XYZ file of C-alpha atoms in Angstrom:
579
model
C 12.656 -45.647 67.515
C 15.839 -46.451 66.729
C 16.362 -43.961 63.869
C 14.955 -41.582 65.191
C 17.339 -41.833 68.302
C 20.331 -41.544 66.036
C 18.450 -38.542 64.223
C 18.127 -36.679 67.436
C 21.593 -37.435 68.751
C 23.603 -36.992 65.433
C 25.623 -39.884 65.897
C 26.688 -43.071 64.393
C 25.732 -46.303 66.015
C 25.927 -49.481 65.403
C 23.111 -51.998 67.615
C 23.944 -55.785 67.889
C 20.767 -58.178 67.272
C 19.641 -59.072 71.124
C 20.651 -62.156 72.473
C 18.420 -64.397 74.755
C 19.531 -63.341 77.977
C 19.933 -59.320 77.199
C 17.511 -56.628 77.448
C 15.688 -54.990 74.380
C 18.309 -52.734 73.092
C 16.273 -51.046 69.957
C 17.035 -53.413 67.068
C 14.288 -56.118 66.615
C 16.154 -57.581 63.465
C 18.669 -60.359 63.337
C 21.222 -58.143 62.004
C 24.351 -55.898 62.881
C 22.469 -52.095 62.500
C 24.441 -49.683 61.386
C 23.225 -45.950 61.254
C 24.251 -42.688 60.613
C 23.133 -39.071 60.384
C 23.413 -37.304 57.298
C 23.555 -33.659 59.195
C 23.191 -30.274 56.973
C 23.678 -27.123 58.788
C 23.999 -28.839 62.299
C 20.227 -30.389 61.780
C 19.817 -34.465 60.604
C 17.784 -34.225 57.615
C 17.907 -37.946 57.022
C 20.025 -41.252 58.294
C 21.662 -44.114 56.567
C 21.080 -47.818 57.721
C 23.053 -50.668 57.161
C 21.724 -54.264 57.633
C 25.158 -56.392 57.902
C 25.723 -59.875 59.189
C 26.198 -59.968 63.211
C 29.738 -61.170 64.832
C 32.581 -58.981 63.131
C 35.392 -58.297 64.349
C 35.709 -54.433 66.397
C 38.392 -53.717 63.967
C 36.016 -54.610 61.101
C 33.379 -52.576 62.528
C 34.952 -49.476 63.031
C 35.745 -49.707 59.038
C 32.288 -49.610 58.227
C 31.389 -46.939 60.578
C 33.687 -44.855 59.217
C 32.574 -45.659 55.360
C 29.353 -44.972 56.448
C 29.747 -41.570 57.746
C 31.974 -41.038 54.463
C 29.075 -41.796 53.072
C 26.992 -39.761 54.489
C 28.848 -36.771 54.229
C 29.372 -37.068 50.786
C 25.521 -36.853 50.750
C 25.924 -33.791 52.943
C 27.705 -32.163 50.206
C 25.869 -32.791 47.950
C 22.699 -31.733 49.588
C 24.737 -28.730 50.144
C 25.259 -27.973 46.401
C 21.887 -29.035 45.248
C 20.692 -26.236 47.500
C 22.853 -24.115 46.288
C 22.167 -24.481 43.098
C 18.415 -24.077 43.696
C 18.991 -20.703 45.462
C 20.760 -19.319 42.579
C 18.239 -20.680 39.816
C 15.662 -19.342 42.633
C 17.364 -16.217 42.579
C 17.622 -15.974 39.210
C 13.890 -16.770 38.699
C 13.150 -13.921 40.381
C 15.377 -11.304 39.234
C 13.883 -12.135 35.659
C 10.236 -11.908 36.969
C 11.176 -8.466 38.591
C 12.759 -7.562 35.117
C 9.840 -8.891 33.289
C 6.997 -7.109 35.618
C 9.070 -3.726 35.415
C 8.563 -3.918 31.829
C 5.087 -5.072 31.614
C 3.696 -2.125 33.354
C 6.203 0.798 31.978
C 3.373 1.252 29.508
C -0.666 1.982 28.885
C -0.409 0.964 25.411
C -2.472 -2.200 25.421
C -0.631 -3.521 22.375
C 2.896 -2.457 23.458
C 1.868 -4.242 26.521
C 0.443 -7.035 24.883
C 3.903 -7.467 22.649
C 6.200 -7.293 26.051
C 3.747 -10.002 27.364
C 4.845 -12.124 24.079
C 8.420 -11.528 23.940
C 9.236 -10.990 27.038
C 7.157 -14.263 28.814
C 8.334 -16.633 26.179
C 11.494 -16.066 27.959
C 10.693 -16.264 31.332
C 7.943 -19.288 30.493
C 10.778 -20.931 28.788
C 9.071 -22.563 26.309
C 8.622 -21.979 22.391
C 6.030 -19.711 21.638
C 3.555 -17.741 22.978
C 0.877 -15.545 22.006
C -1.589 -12.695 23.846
C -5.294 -12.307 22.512
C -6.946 -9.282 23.299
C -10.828 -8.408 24.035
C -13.288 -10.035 25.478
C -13.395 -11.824 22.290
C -10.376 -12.379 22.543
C -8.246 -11.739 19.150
C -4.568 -12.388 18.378
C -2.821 -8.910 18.860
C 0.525 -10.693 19.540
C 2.748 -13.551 18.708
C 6.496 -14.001 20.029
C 9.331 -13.203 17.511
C 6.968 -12.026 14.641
C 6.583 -8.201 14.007
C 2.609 -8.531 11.737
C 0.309 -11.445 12.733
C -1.676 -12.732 9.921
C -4.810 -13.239 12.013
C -6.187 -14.958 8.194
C -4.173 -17.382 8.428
C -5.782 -21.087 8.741
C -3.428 -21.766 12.024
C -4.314 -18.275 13.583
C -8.163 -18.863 12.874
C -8.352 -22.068 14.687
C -6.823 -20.602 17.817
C -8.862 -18.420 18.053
C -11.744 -20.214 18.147
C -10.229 -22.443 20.863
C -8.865 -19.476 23.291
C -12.778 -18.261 23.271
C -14.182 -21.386 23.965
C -11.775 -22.018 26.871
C -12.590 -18.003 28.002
C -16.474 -19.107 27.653
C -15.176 -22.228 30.050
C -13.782 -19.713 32.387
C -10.794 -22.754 33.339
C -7.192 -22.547 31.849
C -6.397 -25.461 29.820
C -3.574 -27.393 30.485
C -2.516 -29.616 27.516
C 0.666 -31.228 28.882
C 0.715 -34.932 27.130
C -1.545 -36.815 24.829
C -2.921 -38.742 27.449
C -4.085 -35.385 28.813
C -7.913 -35.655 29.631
C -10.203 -32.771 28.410
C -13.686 -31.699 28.012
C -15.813 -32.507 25.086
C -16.538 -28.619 24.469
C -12.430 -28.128 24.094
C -11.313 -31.569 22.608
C -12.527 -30.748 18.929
C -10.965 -26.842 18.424
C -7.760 -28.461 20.498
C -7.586 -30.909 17.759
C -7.755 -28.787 14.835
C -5.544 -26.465 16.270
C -2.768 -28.525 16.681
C -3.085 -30.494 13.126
C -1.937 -27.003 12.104
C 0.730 -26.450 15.377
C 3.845 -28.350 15.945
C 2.785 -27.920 20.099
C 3.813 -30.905 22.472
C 2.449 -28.913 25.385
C 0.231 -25.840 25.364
C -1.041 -23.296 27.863
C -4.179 -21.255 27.245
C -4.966 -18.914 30.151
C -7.918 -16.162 30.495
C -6.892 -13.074 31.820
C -9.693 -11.385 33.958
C -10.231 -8.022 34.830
C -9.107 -7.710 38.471
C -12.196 -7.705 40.848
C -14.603 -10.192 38.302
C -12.780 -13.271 38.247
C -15.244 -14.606 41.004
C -18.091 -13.019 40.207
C -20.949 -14.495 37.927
C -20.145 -13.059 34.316
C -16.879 -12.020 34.534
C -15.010 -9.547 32.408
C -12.402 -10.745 30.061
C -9.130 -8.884 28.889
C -7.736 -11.841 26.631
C -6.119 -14.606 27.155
C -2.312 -15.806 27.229
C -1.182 -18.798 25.259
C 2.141 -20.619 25.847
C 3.464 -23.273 23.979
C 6.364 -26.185 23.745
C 7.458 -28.031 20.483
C 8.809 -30.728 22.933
C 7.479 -32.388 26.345
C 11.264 -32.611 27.783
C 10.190 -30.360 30.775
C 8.883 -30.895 33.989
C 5.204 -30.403 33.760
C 4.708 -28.426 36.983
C 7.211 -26.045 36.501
C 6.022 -25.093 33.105
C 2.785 -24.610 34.591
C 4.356 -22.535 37.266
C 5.965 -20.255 34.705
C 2.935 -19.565 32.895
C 0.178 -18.944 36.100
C 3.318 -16.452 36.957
C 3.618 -14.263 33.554
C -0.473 -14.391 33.763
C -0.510 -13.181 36.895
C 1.979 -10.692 36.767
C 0.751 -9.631 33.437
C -2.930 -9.124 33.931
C -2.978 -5.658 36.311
C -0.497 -4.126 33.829
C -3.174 -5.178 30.690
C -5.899 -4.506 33.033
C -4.524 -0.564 33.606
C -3.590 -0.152 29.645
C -7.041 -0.986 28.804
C -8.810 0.937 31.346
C -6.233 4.207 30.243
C -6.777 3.807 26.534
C -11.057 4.256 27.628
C -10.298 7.368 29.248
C -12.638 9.892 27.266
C -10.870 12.470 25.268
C -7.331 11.023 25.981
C -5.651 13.137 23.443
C -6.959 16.260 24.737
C -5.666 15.573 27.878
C -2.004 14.740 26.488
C -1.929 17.664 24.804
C -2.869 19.650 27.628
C -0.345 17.980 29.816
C 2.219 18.749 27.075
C 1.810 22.070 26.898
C 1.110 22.916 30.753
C 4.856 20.704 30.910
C 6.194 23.554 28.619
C 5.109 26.436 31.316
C 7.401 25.002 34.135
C 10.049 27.549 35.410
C 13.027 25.984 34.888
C 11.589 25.473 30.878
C 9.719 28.679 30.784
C 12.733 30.800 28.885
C 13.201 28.239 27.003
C 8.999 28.384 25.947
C 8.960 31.746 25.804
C 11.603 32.003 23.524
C 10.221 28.743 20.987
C 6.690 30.846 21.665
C 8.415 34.226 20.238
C 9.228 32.261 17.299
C 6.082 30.854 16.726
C 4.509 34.162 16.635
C 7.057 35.780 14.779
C 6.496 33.370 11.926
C 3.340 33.117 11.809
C 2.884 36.788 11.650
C 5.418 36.740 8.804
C 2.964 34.213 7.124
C -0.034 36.366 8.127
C 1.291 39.468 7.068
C 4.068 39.368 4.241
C 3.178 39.389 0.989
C 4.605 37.913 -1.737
C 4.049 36.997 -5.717
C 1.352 34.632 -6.248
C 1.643 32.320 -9.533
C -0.140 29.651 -11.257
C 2.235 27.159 -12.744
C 1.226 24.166 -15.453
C 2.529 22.275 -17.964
C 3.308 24.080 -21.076
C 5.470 23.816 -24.529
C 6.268 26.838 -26.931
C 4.942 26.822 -30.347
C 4.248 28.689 -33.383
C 1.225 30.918 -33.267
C 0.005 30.201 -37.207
C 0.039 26.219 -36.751
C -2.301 24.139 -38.984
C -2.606 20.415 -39.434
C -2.871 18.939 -42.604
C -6.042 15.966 -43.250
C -6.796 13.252 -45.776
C -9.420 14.405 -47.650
C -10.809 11.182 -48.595
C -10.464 7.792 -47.443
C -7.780 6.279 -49.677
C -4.268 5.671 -49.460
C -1.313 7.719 -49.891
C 0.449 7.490 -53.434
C 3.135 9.877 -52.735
C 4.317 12.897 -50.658
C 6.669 15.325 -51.827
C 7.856 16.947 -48.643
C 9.300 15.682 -45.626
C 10.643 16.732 -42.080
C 11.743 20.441 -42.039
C 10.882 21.067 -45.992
C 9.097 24.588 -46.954
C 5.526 24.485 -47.767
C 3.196 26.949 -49.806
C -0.517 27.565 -48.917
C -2.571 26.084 -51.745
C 0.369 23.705 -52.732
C 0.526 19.446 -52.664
C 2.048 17.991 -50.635
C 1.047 14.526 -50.931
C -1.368 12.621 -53.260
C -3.704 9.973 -52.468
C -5.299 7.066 -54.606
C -8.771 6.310 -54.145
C -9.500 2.758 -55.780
C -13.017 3.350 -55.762
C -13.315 6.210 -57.535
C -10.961 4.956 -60.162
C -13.557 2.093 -60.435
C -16.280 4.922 -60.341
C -14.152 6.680 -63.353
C -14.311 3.397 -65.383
C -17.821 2.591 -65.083
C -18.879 6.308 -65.661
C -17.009 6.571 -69.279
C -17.933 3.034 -70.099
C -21.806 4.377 -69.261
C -21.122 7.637 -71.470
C -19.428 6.350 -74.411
C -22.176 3.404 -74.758
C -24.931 6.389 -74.109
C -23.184 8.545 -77.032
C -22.843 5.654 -79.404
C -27.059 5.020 -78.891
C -27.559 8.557 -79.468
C -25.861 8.887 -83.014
C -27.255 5.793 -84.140
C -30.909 7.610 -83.029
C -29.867 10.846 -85.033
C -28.869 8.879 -87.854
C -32.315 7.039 -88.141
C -34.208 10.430 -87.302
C -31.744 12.144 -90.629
C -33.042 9.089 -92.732
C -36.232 11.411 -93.125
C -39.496 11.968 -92.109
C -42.179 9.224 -92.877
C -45.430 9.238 -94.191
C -47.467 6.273 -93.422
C -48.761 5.947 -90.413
C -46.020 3.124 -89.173
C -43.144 5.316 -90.247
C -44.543 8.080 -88.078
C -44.737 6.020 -84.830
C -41.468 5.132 -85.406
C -40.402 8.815 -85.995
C -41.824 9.712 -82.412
C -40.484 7.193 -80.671
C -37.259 7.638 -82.140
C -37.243 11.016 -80.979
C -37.908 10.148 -77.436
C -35.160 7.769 -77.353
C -33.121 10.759 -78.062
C -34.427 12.857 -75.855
C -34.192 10.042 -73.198
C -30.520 9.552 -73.824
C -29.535 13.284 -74.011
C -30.929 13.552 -70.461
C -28.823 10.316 -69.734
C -25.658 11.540 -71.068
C -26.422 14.881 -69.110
C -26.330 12.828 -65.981
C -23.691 10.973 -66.622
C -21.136 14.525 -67.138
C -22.512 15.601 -64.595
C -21.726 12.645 -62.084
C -18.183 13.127 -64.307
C -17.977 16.608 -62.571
C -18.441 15.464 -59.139
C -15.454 12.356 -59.881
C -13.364 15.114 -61.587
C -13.992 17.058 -58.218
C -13.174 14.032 -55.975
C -10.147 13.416 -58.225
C -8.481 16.896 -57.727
C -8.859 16.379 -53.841
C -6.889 13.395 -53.917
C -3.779 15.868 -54.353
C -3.634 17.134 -50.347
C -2.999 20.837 -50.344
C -0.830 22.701 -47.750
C -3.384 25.294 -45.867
C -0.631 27.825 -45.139
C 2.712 29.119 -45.594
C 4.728 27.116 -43.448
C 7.671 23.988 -42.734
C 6.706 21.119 -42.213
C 7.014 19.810 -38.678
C 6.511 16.089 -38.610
C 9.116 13.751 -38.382
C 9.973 10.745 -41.246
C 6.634 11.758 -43.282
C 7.267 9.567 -46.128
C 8.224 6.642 -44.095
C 4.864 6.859 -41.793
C 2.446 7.743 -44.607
C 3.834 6.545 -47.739
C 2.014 3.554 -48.971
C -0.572 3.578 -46.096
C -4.224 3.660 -45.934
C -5.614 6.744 -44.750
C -9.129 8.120 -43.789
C -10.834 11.321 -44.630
C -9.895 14.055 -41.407
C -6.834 12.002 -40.365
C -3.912 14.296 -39.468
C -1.137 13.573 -42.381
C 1.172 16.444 -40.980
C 1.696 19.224 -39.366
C 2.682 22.799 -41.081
C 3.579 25.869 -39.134
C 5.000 29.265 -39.838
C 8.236 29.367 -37.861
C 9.094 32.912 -39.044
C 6.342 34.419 -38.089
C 4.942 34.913 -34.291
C 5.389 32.166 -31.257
C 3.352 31.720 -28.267
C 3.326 29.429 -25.240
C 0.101 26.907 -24.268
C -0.213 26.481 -20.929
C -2.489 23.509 -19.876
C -3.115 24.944 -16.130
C -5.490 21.988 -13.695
C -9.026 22.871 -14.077
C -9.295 23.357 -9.607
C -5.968 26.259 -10.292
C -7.964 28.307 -13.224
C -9.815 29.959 -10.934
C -7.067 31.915 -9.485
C -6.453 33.240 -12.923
C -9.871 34.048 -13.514
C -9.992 35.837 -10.118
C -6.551 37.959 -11.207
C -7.617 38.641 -14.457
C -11.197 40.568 -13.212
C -8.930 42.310 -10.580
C -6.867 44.003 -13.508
C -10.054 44.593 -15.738
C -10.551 44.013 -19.180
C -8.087 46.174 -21.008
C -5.123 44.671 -19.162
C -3.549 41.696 -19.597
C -1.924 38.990 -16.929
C 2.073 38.950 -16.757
C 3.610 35.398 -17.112
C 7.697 34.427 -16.555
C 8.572 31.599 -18.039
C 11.597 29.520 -18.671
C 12.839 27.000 -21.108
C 13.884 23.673 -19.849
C 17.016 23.209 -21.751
C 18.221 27.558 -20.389
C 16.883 27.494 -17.203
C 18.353 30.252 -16.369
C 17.395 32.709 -18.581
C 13.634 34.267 -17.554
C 11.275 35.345 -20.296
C 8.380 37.509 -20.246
C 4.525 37.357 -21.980
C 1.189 38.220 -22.035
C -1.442 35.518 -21.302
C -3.571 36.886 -23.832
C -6.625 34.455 -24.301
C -8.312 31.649 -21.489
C -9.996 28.626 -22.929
C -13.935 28.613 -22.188
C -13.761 25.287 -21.395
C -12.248 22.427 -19.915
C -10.275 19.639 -22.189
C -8.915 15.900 -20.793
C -5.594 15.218 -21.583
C -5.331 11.855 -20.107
C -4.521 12.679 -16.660
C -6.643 15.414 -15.734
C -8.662 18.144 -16.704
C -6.705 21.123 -17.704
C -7.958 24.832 -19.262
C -5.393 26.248 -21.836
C -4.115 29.520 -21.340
C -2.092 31.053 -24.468
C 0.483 33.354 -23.843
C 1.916 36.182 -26.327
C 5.490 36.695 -26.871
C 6.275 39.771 -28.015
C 8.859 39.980 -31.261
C 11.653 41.320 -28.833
C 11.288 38.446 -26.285
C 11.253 36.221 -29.121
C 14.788 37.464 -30.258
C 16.099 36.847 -27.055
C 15.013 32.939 -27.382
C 18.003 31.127 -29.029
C 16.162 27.883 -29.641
C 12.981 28.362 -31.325
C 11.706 25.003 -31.258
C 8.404 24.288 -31.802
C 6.798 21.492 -29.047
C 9.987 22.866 -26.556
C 9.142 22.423 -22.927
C 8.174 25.779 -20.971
C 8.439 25.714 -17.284
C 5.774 28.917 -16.859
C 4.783 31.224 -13.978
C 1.613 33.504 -14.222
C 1.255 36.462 -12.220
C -1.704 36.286 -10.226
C -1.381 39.396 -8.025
C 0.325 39.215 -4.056
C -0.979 37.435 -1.467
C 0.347 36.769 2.053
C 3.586 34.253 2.151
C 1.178 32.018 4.294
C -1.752 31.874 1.744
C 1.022 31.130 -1.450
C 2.710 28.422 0.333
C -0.220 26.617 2.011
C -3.522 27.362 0.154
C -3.320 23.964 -1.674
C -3.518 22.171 1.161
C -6.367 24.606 2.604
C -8.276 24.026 -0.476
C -7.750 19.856 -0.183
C -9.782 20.302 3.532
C -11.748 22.546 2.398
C -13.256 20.187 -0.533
C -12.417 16.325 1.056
C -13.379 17.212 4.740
C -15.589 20.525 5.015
C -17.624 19.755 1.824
């Protein structure tokens, strides 16, 4: 009673212990009461009391009523600036949850939503990291600070699984301490999780569509996970800060999901798009970008233009042979090299066959034995003819031996004849009148094994005619083909081409034979087209070099500007998405 008398007067007072013979005045200690309001704003929020030993002097007492109401307006002031200072934090609380719900809800993208809800609540949360899951269930689409989340990861996966058993709980779960107790359903994913997470205290709250957190099977949008590498926080205002960004958060996630459901979506901002265009203060402006439009796509439509077929191509001589081992053997000598003339019917190299030189051996060895047999059989038959019996069986079978060997020694020249054969197409023979185009022959060939139909060289006719080989792509021939009926047999298809080292001078031929069929070069399937030159084109070209790269054009006919610039890409849909 006696506080709260000094409470309600807001004065000091200081009430003697009662004696005997006086009335109760209050204090029912032994004591000297002092007591003093500490007064904020004109109101006593609280008082002071001093228990001090009865009998001091007035002057004595006076000194420690006045300490004590220094006292207590020191705690005035300071009750002052603590209040202060919670205003302002207050205030600033709020001005970043204004800031942070602005943002949330500027947008119906549910990730883009999902990633302000990351960034922007570890913030306001104030805590480490935090991370939104999306669906109902629920999957990492966000984690604060990191642009891709590796949802494989062995950290992300165990999450995961604890977020959807805490959604299939329908409770948040508040890990705030170790000593924090928890169901047996949520204990074992908690644990796993953070043997892989550095979290002191962690947050995992469902978000609910609004309108089914009550009812029976709610819906689920995700969930939002907060967490702190340390504990030094107060515990309630931690969870504070994360019911508020879940809160907050969930109508914005709730609208981006519903809006991203909406059927046909795209249609509809197209639609809006263009009916923005038609407004009257834009509608010069569209009429104008509309004129355009048309205007170039009638120019597309309806200017024509040369169509060509382009490939890759080299020049080279028309009357080009290569030049084959004829036998498997190896290559004794060549006498030409790079650039040297050549004769039709002339070596050019020799090869050595150790075989047949075996073969050679054996066969004379085989003959001259034969031979010697068959004189010493004519020289018994010229001894003369017997007449006993004995002597005549010797006689006949005398002359069978001979007759036995002549047919041997017949044989044997004639397996001579085919060695003698072999032997004379171990010299290599040039098929045409030419030079020989392949580079450092001796040093590739010389001394090497070869077999029979492996290229040795190449020989070409540089003096005589030159045309280009055009390797066009197998899906392009078939504009040629289509240009070439339009002209009709008798006529022939134009081509322009350039060489890459005068890339400014244009050349003209004929394309004057298409390949029946199809080749692989290695990258793709290409049809050869040969082009004529014509003797005064080719005494125009200054560097006659056969192999030289041709950048070619052949004229397939006009076609609208539209249909040459964009029928590649109309034949891609036409054979990847309309077939």
């Amino acid at each position: 009673d006696l506080l709260d008398d000094v409470i309600d007067s807001g004065r000091a007072r200081s009430v003697p212990p009662p004696l005997d013979d006086e009335p109760e005045n209050g204090n029912a200690t032994e004591f000297l009461v002092l007591a003093a309001p500490v007064v904020v704003d004109g109101r006593a929020v609280g008082v002071v009391e001093i228990l001090q030993r009865p009998g001091l002097f007035p002057g004595v007492l006076r000194g420690h009523l006045e300490f004590l109401g220094a006292l207590c307006d020191l705690a005035t002031e300071y009750r002052h600036v603590s209040e202060l200072r919670r205003l302002r934090e207050q205030s600033t609380a709020w001005r970043n949850i204004e800031r942070f719900v602005a943002k949330v809800h500027e947008g119906l993208d549910p990730k883009a939503t999902a990633a302000t809800m990351a960034n922007d609540g570890r913030v306001l949360v104030d805590c480490d990291r935090t991370t939104v899951l999306l669906g109902r269930r629920p999957k990492i689409a966000c984690v604060s600070g990191v642009d891709t989340v590796e949802r494989r990861a062995s950290s992300m996966r165990k999450l995961e699984k604890l977020v959807r058993r805490v959604v299939r709980g329908r409770e948040p779960l508040w890990y705030l301490d170790e000593t924090s107790q928890l169901p047996w359903e949520l204990e074992e994913p908690l644990q796993a999780y953070l043997d892989e997470s550095p979290a002191r205290m962690l947050a995992v709250v469902p978000l609910w569509e609004p309108g089914t957190e009550d009812s029976p099977r709610p819906r689920a949008l995700g969930a939002f996970v907060a967490e702190r590498f340390d504990a030094a926080v107060e515990r309630a205002s931690f969870r504070e800060r994360v019911e508020t960004v879940a809160r907050h958060s969930t109508p914005a996630l709730a609208n981006a999901v519903e809006h991203r459901s909406l059927p046909l979506l795209w249609l509809n901002r197209i639609v809006s798009g263009v009916l923005g265009a038609f407004g009257l203060r834009r509608l010069p402006k569209t009429l104008l970008v509309l004129a355009l439009v048309a205007a170039v796509v009638c120019g597309l439509v309806f200017v024509p233009t040369d169509f060509t077929i382009d490939g890759r191509a080299e020049l080279q001589p028309r009357d080009r042979r290569d030049v084959f081992a004829t036998v498997n053997g190896r290559v004794e000598s060549i006498s030409v090299d790079h650039g040297d003339p050549v004769f039709a019917g002339k070596p050019v190299a020799v090869l050595e066959d150790s075989e047949l030189d075996y073969e050679f051996r054996r066969l004379d060895g085989e003959l001259d034995t034969a031979t010697q047999e068959l004189d010493g059989v004519k020289a018994a038959l010229l001894a003369g003819r017997p007449s006993d019996r004995e002597g005549l069986v010797r006689y006949h079978r005398l002359t069978g031996e001979q007759k036995e060997l002549e047919t041997r020694i017949a044989g044997l020249q004639q397996q001579k004849q085919v060695l003698e054969r072999r032997r004379r197409e171990l010299a290599v023979l040039s098929p045409v009148d030419g030079t020989v185009l392949t580079w450092d022959v001796r040093r590739k060939l010389l001394g090497n094994p070869v077999d029979r139909g492996e290229p040795l060289m190449t020989v070409a006719d540089l003096d005589g005619s030159w045309v280009v080989e055009i390797a066009v792509p197998d899906h392009r021939i078939g504009h040629v083909h289509a240009a070439q009926s339009e002209l009709g047999g008798g006529e022939e298809l134009d081509v322009e081409f350039v060489l890459a080292t005068e890339p400014d001078v244009t050349y003209h031929g004929k394309a004057e034979r298409i390949a029946m069929a199809s080749e692989f070069d290695g990258e793709e399937s290409t049809v050869l087209v040969t082009v004529r030159i014509e003797d005064e084109e080719k005494s125009r070209i200054t560097q006659l070099r056969p192999g030289a790269t041709v950048v070619p054009r052949i004229q397939c006919g006009r076609r609208s500007v539209g249909y040459v610039w964009l029928h590649e890409i109309w034949e891609t849909v036409r054979l990847r998405l309309l077939f």
